Amino acid sequence: TDLRQFKQKALQWAASFEVFCCLDSNQFTDKYSKFNLLIAAGVKAEIKAQAGSAFEELEEFRSQNPGWINGFLTYDLKNEIEDLASGNIDGLHFPKLYFFAPEHLLIIKGNEAEIISDAPEQVFEGINSQKIVQNALFRRIELKSRFSKEEYIDSVVKIKEHISRGDIYVTNFCQEFYAENAVIDPSSVFSKLNHISPNPFSSFFKLKDKYVLCASPERFLAKRGNQLISQPIKGTSKRYADPQEDDLSKQKLRGHIKELQENVMIVDLVRNDLTRSAKQGTVNTEELFGIYSFSQVHQMISTVVCEKSDKISDVQ
């Protein structure tokens, strides 16, 4: 009856497993939503793969495990499908691809919970009997950057030169911030993050001693039936406590030339990418320049859809 408390108990129960995945929509819904919360815990079968034959291995794993599987793909899998290579420092040592077929699956839709497990009653009792513990294990963390300020500026100058020469017209230039010997309680950090910034694509993944925590408003890619959906975000403005000031911030975003141009640019990019997996002539911009509000920001979100080509498998 208390959904928030049940979610906390379920997360605490799942965290006792060596591997688990939590996907939380934080009550955001649209026509493409499938659930409010999904928790997968325990491993029946798993696959770890490096770039090279990762997608072939995943296809084989998928054929052997036709039910729910949960996992992640990392950026350097691009090297398997494009003539590219990366020389960046890897201080995390995640597998390039990891998926698992869960022993237990909890799906919450509205106020109803479904448990898919060989022992659903045991899972329910295990969750319901949890005593919520607030672990406040937070020590001061010193974040460092892989770039010095001079190196960052030098990289920006080189990128501008590439754009001027016509080598590229857009790039997603990122830098890594990291901390060494940090001591945190990941479950508590995720709960606090989810409380401060509830977003429709919040996630928490545990792979033994490795964790991924996320609070994203962006649906990168979804498959519903035979339809593929991508909802790229470009364009952000601040939220304000005063309703009039907040509405003004939203209106400024809606008419901001730079933000509109960036959004069109990413929509073109997504449309082009989807054509590689789409039935010919089915790529369509369903919504352009939609303005959506979240706890801290307003975002400009567009929606691009297509019908998946029959020649493309679900893992290609």
mmCIF file of C-alpha atoms in Angstrom:
data_model
loop_
_atom_site.group_PDB
_atom_site.id
_atom_site.type_symbol
_atom_site.label_atom_id
_atom_site.label_comp_id
_atom_site.label_asym_id
_atom_site.label_seq_id
_atom_site.Cartn_x
_atom_site.Cartn_y
_atom_site.Cartn_z
ATOM 1 C CA THR A 1 0.000 0.000 0.000
ATOM 2 C CA ASP A 2 3.004 2.311 0.527
ATOM 3 C CA LEU A 3 4.737 2.199 -2.853
ATOM 4 C CA ARG A 4 7.713 4.357 -1.848
ATOM 5 C CA GLN A 5 8.441 2.209 1.204
ATOM 6 C CA PHE A 6 8.016 -1.016 -0.772
ATOM 7 C CA LYS A 7 10.474 0.273 -3.394
ATOM 8 C CA GLN A 8 13.015 1.048 -0.653
ATOM 9 C CA LYS A 9 12.609 -2.424 0.818
ATOM 10 C CA ALA A 10 12.884 -4.052 -2.616
ATOM 11 C CA LEU A 11 16.077 -2.125 -3.403
ATOM 12 C CA GLN A 12 17.582 -3.056 -0.040
ATOM 13 C CA TRP A 13 16.637 -6.717 -0.577
ATOM 14 C CA ALA A 14 18.123 -6.738 -4.099
ATOM 15 C CA ALA A 15 21.368 -5.130 -2.919
ATOM 16 C CA SER A 16 22.161 -8.306 -0.965
ATOM 17 C CA PHE A 17 22.735 -10.140 -4.284
ATOM 18 C CA GLU A 18 26.100 -10.049 -6.058
ATOM 19 C CA VAL A 19 24.355 -8.920 -9.261
ATOM 20 C CA PHE A 20 21.177 -6.898 -9.602
ATOM 21 C CA CYS A 21 19.591 -4.238 -11.775
ATOM 22 C CA CYS A 22 17.049 -1.582 -10.791
ATOM 23 C CA LEU A 23 15.217 0.553 -13.381
ATOM 24 C CA ASP A 24 12.982 3.236 -11.854
ATOM 25 C CA SER A 25 10.718 5.556 -13.856
ATOM 26 C CA ASN A 26 9.792 7.559 -10.727
ATOM 27 C CA GLN A 27 6.124 7.612 -11.777
ATOM 28 C CA PHE A 28 6.833 9.360 -15.100
ATOM 29 C CA THR A 29 4.731 7.818 -17.847
ATOM 30 C CA ASP A 30 4.167 8.231 -21.563
ATOM 31 C CA LYS A 31 2.732 6.003 -24.270
ATOM 32 C CA TYR A 32 6.002 4.085 -24.504
ATOM 33 C CA SER A 33 6.283 3.319 -20.775
ATOM 34 C CA LYS A 34 6.273 -0.369 -19.771
ATOM 35 C CA PHE A 35 6.594 -0.255 -15.983
ATOM 36 C CA ASN A 36 7.132 2.037 -12.993
ATOM 37 C CA LEU A 37 9.880 -0.077 -11.458
ATOM 38 C CA LEU A 38 11.833 -3.170 -12.477
ATOM 39 C CA ILE A 39 14.258 -5.021 -10.239
ATOM 40 C CA ALA A 40 16.187 -8.068 -11.469
ATOM 41 C CA ALA A 41 18.273 -9.941 -8.888
ATOM 42 C CA GLY A 42 20.403 -13.066 -8.835
ATOM 43 C CA VAL A 43 22.011 -14.814 -11.793
ATOM 44 C CA LYS A 44 20.676 -17.862 -13.634
ATOM 45 C CA ALA A 45 23.018 -17.332 -16.572
ATOM 46 C CA GLU A 46 25.359 -14.546 -17.625
ATOM 47 C CA ILE A 47 27.546 -13.360 -20.478
ATOM 48 C CA LYS A 48 30.657 -11.189 -20.389
ATOM 49 C CA ALA A 49 32.250 -10.170 -23.684
ATOM 50 C CA GLN A 50 34.890 -7.861 -25.098
ATOM 51 C CA ALA A 51 34.719 -6.006 -28.410
ATOM 52 C CA GLY A 52 35.303 -8.309 -31.359
ATOM 53 C CA SER A 53 32.497 -10.850 -31.325
ATOM 54 C CA ALA A 54 30.396 -9.386 -28.497
ATOM 55 C CA PHE A 55 27.186 -8.999 -30.495
ATOM 56 C CA GLU A 56 27.425 -12.532 -31.897
ATOM 57 C CA GLU A 57 27.928 -13.864 -28.375
ATOM 58 C CA LEU A 58 24.973 -11.819 -27.131
ATOM 59 C CA GLU A 59 22.780 -13.163 -29.950
ATOM 60 C CA GLU A 60 23.653 -16.716 -28.903
ATOM 61 C CA PHE A 61 23.021 -15.913 -25.232
ATOM 62 C CA ARG A 62 19.671 -14.348 -26.125
ATOM 63 C CA SER A 63 18.589 -17.482 -28.034
ATOM 64 C CA GLN A 64 19.410 -19.596 -24.991
ATOM 65 C CA ASN A 65 17.659 -17.224 -22.572
ATOM 66 C CA PRO A 66 14.459 -16.014 -24.271
ATOM 67 C CA GLY A 67 12.943 -14.373 -21.164
ATOM 68 C CA TRP A 68 14.030 -11.166 -19.455
ATOM 69 C CA ILE A 69 17.735 -10.339 -19.577
ATOM 70 C CA ASN A 70 19.317 -7.248 -18.059
ATOM 71 C CA GLY A 71 22.716 -5.738 -18.659
ATOM 72 C CA PHE A 72 24.788 -3.029 -20.259
ATOM 73 C CA LEU A 73 26.736 -2.187 -23.412
ATOM 74 C CA THR A 74 29.805 0.024 -23.172
ATOM 75 C CA TYR A 75 30.975 2.701 -25.572
ATOM 76 C CA ASP A 76 33.977 0.851 -26.968
ATOM 77 C CA LEU A 77 31.708 -1.738 -28.612
ATOM 78 C CA LYS A 78 31.690 0.849 -31.407
ATOM 79 C CA ASN A 79 35.043 -0.656 -32.389
ATOM 80 C CA GLU A 80 33.197 -3.839 -33.368
ATOM 81 C CA ILE A 81 30.883 -2.176 -35.873
ATOM 82 C CA GLU A 82 32.968 0.794 -37.033
ATOM 83 C CA ASP A 83 36.613 1.159 -38.108
ATOM 84 C CA LEU A 84 37.516 2.955 -34.886
ATOM 85 C CA ALA A 85 39.788 2.526 -31.882
ATOM 86 C CA SER A 86 40.172 4.198 -28.483
ATOM 87 C CA GLY A 87 43.261 4.850 -26.405
ATOM 88 C CA ASN A 88 41.619 6.338 -23.316
ATOM 89 C CA ILE A 89 42.618 5.321 -19.792
ATOM 90 C CA ASP A 90 40.305 2.645 -18.366
ATOM 91 C CA GLY A 91 40.380 2.882 -14.596
ATOM 92 C CA LEU A 92 37.119 1.001 -14.061
ATOM 93 C CA HIS A 93 37.691 -2.295 -15.901
ATOM 94 C CA PHE A 94 34.077 -3.117 -16.662
ATOM 95 C CA PRO A 95 33.474 -5.827 -19.257
ATOM 96 C CA LYS A 96 32.599 -4.257 -22.595
ATOM 97 C CA LEU A 97 29.285 -6.138 -22.546
ATOM 98 C CA TYR A 98 27.497 -7.846 -19.678
ATOM 99 C CA PHE A 99 23.997 -9.366 -19.497
ATOM 100 C CA PHE A 100 22.359 -11.768 -17.085
ATOM 101 C CA ALA A 101 19.176 -13.808 -16.915
ATOM 102 C CA PRO A 102 17.800 -13.061 -13.422
ATOM 103 C CA GLU A 103 16.689 -15.572 -10.817
ATOM 104 C CA HIS A 104 14.076 -13.124 -9.545
ATOM 105 C CA LEU A 105 12.234 -10.325 -11.318
ATOM 106 C CA LEU A 106 9.985 -7.713 -9.710
ATOM 107 C CA ILE A 107 7.883 -5.458 -11.944
ATOM 108 C CA ILE A 108 5.677 -2.703 -10.530
ATOM 109 C CA LYS A 109 2.982 -1.140 -12.716
ATOM 110 C CA GLY A 110 0.798 1.402 -10.961
ATOM 111 C CA ASN A 111 -0.004 -0.077 -7.547
ATOM 112 C CA GLU A 112 0.437 -3.700 -8.597
ATOM 113 C CA ALA A 113 3.595 -5.776 -8.200
ATOM 114 C CA GLU A 114 4.372 -8.859 -10.276
ATOM 115 C CA ILE A 115 7.068 -11.292 -9.176
ATOM 116 C CA ILE A 116 8.558 -13.672 -11.738
ATOM 117 C CA SER A 117 10.556 -16.290 -9.874
ATOM 118 C CA ASP A 118 10.655 -19.985 -9.015
ATOM 119 C CA ALA A 119 9.854 -18.885 -5.446
ATOM 120 C CA PRO A 120 7.646 -15.753 -5.665
ATOM 121 C CA GLU A 121 6.233 -16.088 -2.126
ATOM 122 C CA GLN A 122 9.766 -16.290 -0.734
ATOM 123 C CA VAL A 123 10.779 -13.194 -2.706
ATOM 124 C CA PHE A 124 7.755 -11.243 -1.456
ATOM 125 C CA GLU A 125 8.452 -12.232 2.143
ATOM 126 C CA GLY A 126 12.121 -11.382 1.716
ATOM 127 C CA ILE A 127 11.199 -7.886 0.512
ATOM 128 C CA ASN A 128 8.371 -7.281 2.960
ATOM 129 C CA SER A 129 10.433 -8.342 5.980
ATOM 130 C CA GLN A 130 13.175 -5.810 5.290
ATOM 131 C CA LYS A 131 13.817 -3.217 7.969
ATOM 132 C CA ILE A 132 14.750 -0.030 6.154
ATOM 133 C CA VAL A 133 18.274 1.027 7.091
ATOM 134 C CA GLN A 134 19.565 4.488 6.328
ATOM 135 C CA ASN A 135 23.303 4.018 5.762
ATOM 136 C CA ALA A 136 24.862 7.454 5.960
ATOM 137 C CA LEU A 137 28.331 6.378 4.898
ATOM 138 C CA PHE A 138 29.587 9.483 3.150
ATOM 139 C CA ARG A 139 33.183 10.616 3.360
ATOM 140 C CA ARG A 140 34.683 13.602 1.629
ATOM 141 C CA ILE A 141 35.502 12.687 -1.975
ATOM 142 C CA GLU A 142 38.125 14.529 -3.976
ATOM 143 C CA LEU A 143 37.152 14.557 -7.636
ATOM 144 C CA LYS A 144 39.927 14.867 -10.186
ATOM 145 C CA SER A 145 39.843 15.507 -13.925
ATOM 146 C CA ARG A 146 41.771 13.604 -16.583
ATOM 147 C CA PHE A 147 42.307 17.001 -18.280
ATOM 148 C CA SER A 148 44.182 20.017 -17.047
ATOM 149 C CA LYS A 149 42.598 23.351 -17.973
ATOM 150 C CA GLU A 150 45.325 23.893 -20.589
ATOM 151 C CA GLU A 151 44.758 20.450 -22.136
ATOM 152 C CA TYR A 152 41.007 21.081 -22.206
ATOM 153 C CA ILE A 153 41.396 24.413 -24.009
ATOM 154 C CA ASP A 154 43.888 22.868 -26.459
ATOM 155 C CA SER A 155 41.381 20.096 -27.274
ATOM 156 C CA VAL A 156 38.607 22.641 -27.887
ATOM 157 C CA VAL A 157 40.868 24.582 -30.256
ATOM 158 C CA LYS A 158 41.628 21.376 -32.207
ATOM 159 C CA ILE A 159 37.933 20.514 -32.403
ATOM 160 C CA LYS A 160 37.157 23.991 -33.785
ATOM 161 C CA GLU A 161 39.884 23.503 -36.391
ATOM 162 C CA HIS A 162 38.316 20.182 -37.460
ATOM 163 C CA ILE A 163 34.927 21.902 -37.784
ATOM 164 C CA SER A 164 36.438 24.786 -39.792
ATOM 165 C CA ARG A 165 38.082 22.308 -42.186
ATOM 166 C CA GLY A 166 34.809 20.426 -42.616
ATOM 167 C CA ASP A 167 36.129 17.163 -41.116
ATOM 168 C CA ILE A 168 33.188 17.096 -38.690
ATOM 169 C CA TYR A 169 30.234 19.316 -37.902
ATOM 170 C CA VAL A 170 29.477 18.139 -34.370
ATOM 171 C CA THR A 171 31.253 16.249 -31.621
ATOM 172 C CA ASN A 172 30.341 15.192 -28.098
ATOM 173 C CA PHE A 173 33.455 16.279 -26.232
ATOM 174 C CA CYS A 174 33.578 14.791 -22.742
ATOM 175 C CA GLN A 175 36.038 14.619 -19.918
ATOM 176 C CA GLU A 176 36.265 12.121 -17.085
ATOM 177 C CA PHE A 177 36.048 13.081 -13.435
ATOM 178 C CA TYR A 178 37.210 10.416 -11.032
ATOM 179 C CA ALA A 179 38.076 9.784 -7.388
ATOM 180 C CA GLU A 180 40.503 7.245 -5.991
ATOM 181 C CA ASN A 181 40.036 5.241 -2.780
ATOM 182 C CA ALA A 182 36.512 6.615 -2.326
ATOM 183 C CA VAL A 183 34.339 5.004 0.361
ATOM 184 C CA ILE A 184 30.569 5.271 -0.168
ATOM 185 C CA ASP A 185 27.447 3.201 0.328
ATOM 186 C CA PRO A 186 26.111 2.898 -3.264
ATOM 187 C CA SER A 187 22.526 2.044 -2.228
ATOM 188 C CA SER A 188 22.290 5.111 0.010
ATOM 189 C CA VAL A 189 23.821 7.322 -2.660
ATOM 190 C CA PHE A 190 21.325 6.070 -5.253
ATOM 191 C CA SER A 191 18.365 6.556 -2.898
ATOM 192 C CA LYS A 192 19.487 10.107 -2.145
ATOM 193 C CA LEU A 193 20.110 10.839 -5.830
ATOM 194 C CA ASN A 194 16.694 9.459 -6.740
ATOM 195 C CA HIS A 195 15.081 11.600 -4.037
ATOM 196 C CA ILE A 196 16.863 14.821 -5.064
ATOM 197 C CA SER A 197 16.554 14.262 -8.817
ATOM 198 C CA PRO A 198 13.760 11.786 -9.673
ATOM 199 C CA ASN A 199 13.935 11.090 -13.394
ATOM 200 C CA PRO A 200 12.163 8.658 -15.739
ATOM 201 C CA PHE A 201 15.302 6.644 -16.547
ATOM 202 C CA SER A 202 16.943 6.251 -13.179
ATOM 203 C CA SER A 203 18.970 3.070 -12.831
ATOM 204 C CA PHE A 204 21.211 1.217 -10.405
ATOM 205 C CA PHE A 205 23.318 -1.731 -11.548
ATOM 206 C CA LYS A 206 25.525 -3.876 -9.326
ATOM 207 C CA LEU A 207 28.058 -6.289 -10.793
ATOM 208 C CA LYS A 208 29.824 -7.665 -7.713
ATOM 209 C CA ASP A 209 32.249 -4.878 -6.728
ATOM 210 C CA LYS A 210 31.254 -2.565 -9.613
ATOM 211 C CA TYR A 211 28.293 -0.186 -9.628
ATOM 212 C CA VAL A 212 26.531 2.085 -12.116
ATOM 213 C CA LEU A 213 24.222 4.820 -10.772
ATOM 214 C CA CYS A 214 22.157 6.964 -13.111
ATOM 215 C CA ALA A 215 19.434 9.615 -12.959
ATOM 216 C CA SER A 216 18.669 10.412 -16.598
ATOM 217 C CA PRO A 217 15.659 12.094 -18.230
ATOM 218 C CA GLU A 218 16.618 10.738 -21.681
ATOM 219 C CA ARG A 219 15.282 7.651 -23.477
ATOM 220 C CA PHE A 220 18.222 6.746 -25.698
ATOM 221 C CA LEU A 221 16.593 3.799 -27.454
ATOM 222 C CA ALA A 222 13.550 1.610 -26.844
ATOM 223 C CA LYS A 223 11.848 -1.185 -28.749
ATOM 224 C CA ARG A 224 8.094 -1.620 -28.502
ATOM 225 C CA GLY A 225 6.860 -4.460 -30.669
ATOM 226 C CA ASN A 226 8.515 -3.830 -34.013
ATOM 227 C CA GLN A 227 8.929 -0.099 -33.429
ATOM 228 C CA LEU A 228 12.191 1.616 -32.411
ATOM 229 C CA ILE A 229 11.989 4.884 -30.452
ATOM 230 C CA SER A 230 14.715 7.395 -29.655
ATOM 231 C CA GLN A 231 14.115 10.648 -27.749
ATOM 232 C CA PRO A 232 17.252 12.814 -27.907
ATOM 233 C CA ILE A 233 17.633 15.852 -25.663
ATOM 234 C CA LYS A 234 19.286 19.114 -26.625
ATOM 235 C CA GLY A 235 18.220 22.273 -24.832
ATOM 236 C CA THR A 236 18.085 22.888 -21.084
ATOM 237 C CA SER A 237 16.833 25.703 -18.866
ATOM 238 C CA LYS A 238 16.676 26.191 -15.116
ATOM 239 C CA ARG A 239 13.637 25.600 -12.892
ATOM 240 C CA TYR A 240 12.507 28.355 -10.505
ATOM 241 C CA ALA A 241 10.366 28.287 -7.356
ATOM 242 C CA ASP A 242 8.315 31.263 -8.595
ATOM 243 C CA PRO A 243 5.722 29.963 -11.133
ATOM 244 C CA GLN A 244 5.927 33.041 -13.373
ATOM 245 C CA GLU A 245 9.729 32.976 -13.459
ATOM 246 C CA ASP A 246 9.637 29.230 -14.088
ATOM 247 C CA ASP A 247 7.203 29.623 -16.986
ATOM 248 C CA LEU A 248 9.375 32.408 -18.442
ATOM 249 C CA SER A 249 12.388 30.077 -18.319
ATOM 250 C CA LYS A 250 10.384 27.486 -20.227
ATOM 251 C CA GLN A 251 9.251 29.998 -22.852
ATOM 252 C CA LYS A 252 12.822 31.240 -23.368
ATOM 253 C CA LEU A 253 13.928 27.669 -23.966
ATOM 254 C CA ARG A 254 11.129 27.128 -26.479
ATOM 255 C CA GLY A 255 12.363 30.064 -28.591
ATOM 256 C CA HIS A 256 16.134 29.865 -28.036
ATOM 257 C CA ILE A 257 17.798 29.782 -31.472
ATOM 258 C CA LYS A 258 20.959 27.984 -30.359
ATOM 259 C CA GLU A 259 19.014 25.291 -28.472
ATOM 260 C CA LEU A 260 16.628 24.799 -31.418
ATOM 261 C CA GLN A 261 19.540 24.420 -33.824
ATOM 262 C CA GLU A 262 21.274 21.881 -31.558
ATOM 263 C CA ASN A 263 18.052 19.919 -31.188
ATOM 264 C CA VAL A 264 17.510 19.783 -34.963
ATOM 265 C CA MET A 265 21.112 18.669 -35.385
ATOM 266 C CA ILE A 266 20.742 15.733 -32.972
ATOM 267 C CA VAL A 267 17.391 14.791 -34.525
ATOM 268 C CA ASP A 268 19.071 14.614 -37.953
ATOM 269 C CA LEU A 269 21.812 12.461 -36.441
ATOM 270 C CA VAL A 270 19.308 10.061 -34.837
ATOM 271 C CA ARG A 271 17.243 9.873 -38.021
ATOM 272 C CA ASN A 272 20.365 8.971 -39.970
ATOM 273 C CA ASP A 273 21.389 6.317 -37.417
ATOM 274 C CA LEU A 274 17.934 4.734 -37.318
ATOM 275 C CA THR A 275 17.883 4.293 -41.100
ATOM 276 C CA ARG A 276 20.525 1.578 -40.631
ATOM 277 C CA SER A 277 18.025 -0.521 -38.652
ATOM 278 C CA ALA A 278 14.732 0.672 -40.156
ATOM 279 C CA LYS A 279 12.366 -0.506 -42.846
ATOM 280 C CA GLN A 280 12.855 1.843 -45.756
ATOM 281 C CA GLY A 281 10.736 4.980 -45.538
ATOM 282 C CA THR A 282 9.546 4.449 -41.938
ATOM 283 C CA VAL A 283 11.838 6.881 -40.057
ATOM 284 C CA ASN A 284 9.653 9.690 -38.741
ATOM 285 C CA THR A 285 10.045 12.627 -36.353
ATOM 286 C CA GLU A 286 6.993 12.111 -34.172
ATOM 287 C CA GLU A 287 7.595 15.225 -32.047
ATOM 288 C CA LEU A 288 10.011 18.112 -32.534
ATOM 289 C CA PHE A 289 11.023 20.565 -29.779
ATOM 290 C CA GLY A 290 8.823 19.132 -27.016
ATOM 291 C CA ILE A 291 9.363 20.912 -23.675
ATOM 292 C CA TYR A 292 9.311 18.649 -20.607
ATOM 293 C CA SER A 293 9.815 19.657 -16.975
ATOM 294 C CA PHE A 294 11.807 17.788 -14.332
ATOM 295 C CA SER A 295 12.813 18.613 -10.764
ATOM 296 C CA GLN A 296 15.756 20.888 -11.557
ATOM 297 C CA VAL A 297 15.463 21.665 -15.263
ATOM 298 C CA HIS A 298 13.227 22.028 -18.302
ATOM 299 C CA GLN A 299 14.419 19.955 -21.271
ATOM 300 C CA MET A 300 13.805 20.160 -25.011
ATOM 301 C CA ILE A 301 13.071 16.613 -26.193
ATOM 302 C CA SER A 302 12.283 15.340 -29.671
ATOM 303 C CA THR A 303 10.949 11.897 -30.573
ATOM 304 C CA VAL A 304 12.141 9.900 -33.588
ATOM 305 C CA VAL A 305 10.559 6.541 -34.452
ATOM 306 C CA CYS A 306 10.840 3.861 -37.116
ATOM 307 C CA GLU A 307 9.780 0.305 -37.923
ATOM 308 C CA LYS A 308 12.600 -2.194 -37.386
ATOM 309 C CA SER A 309 13.879 -3.921 -40.498
ATOM 310 C CA ASP A 310 13.128 -7.628 -40.691
ATOM 311 C CA LYS A 311 16.802 -8.150 -41.563
ATOM 312 C CA ILE A 312 17.941 -6.815 -38.177
ATOM 313 C CA SER A 313 17.860 -8.991 -35.077
ATOM 314 C CA ASP A 314 17.025 -7.612 -31.645
ATOM 315 C CA VAL A 315 20.696 -7.519 -30.665
ATOM 316 C CA GLN A 316 22.192 -6.021 -33.827
#
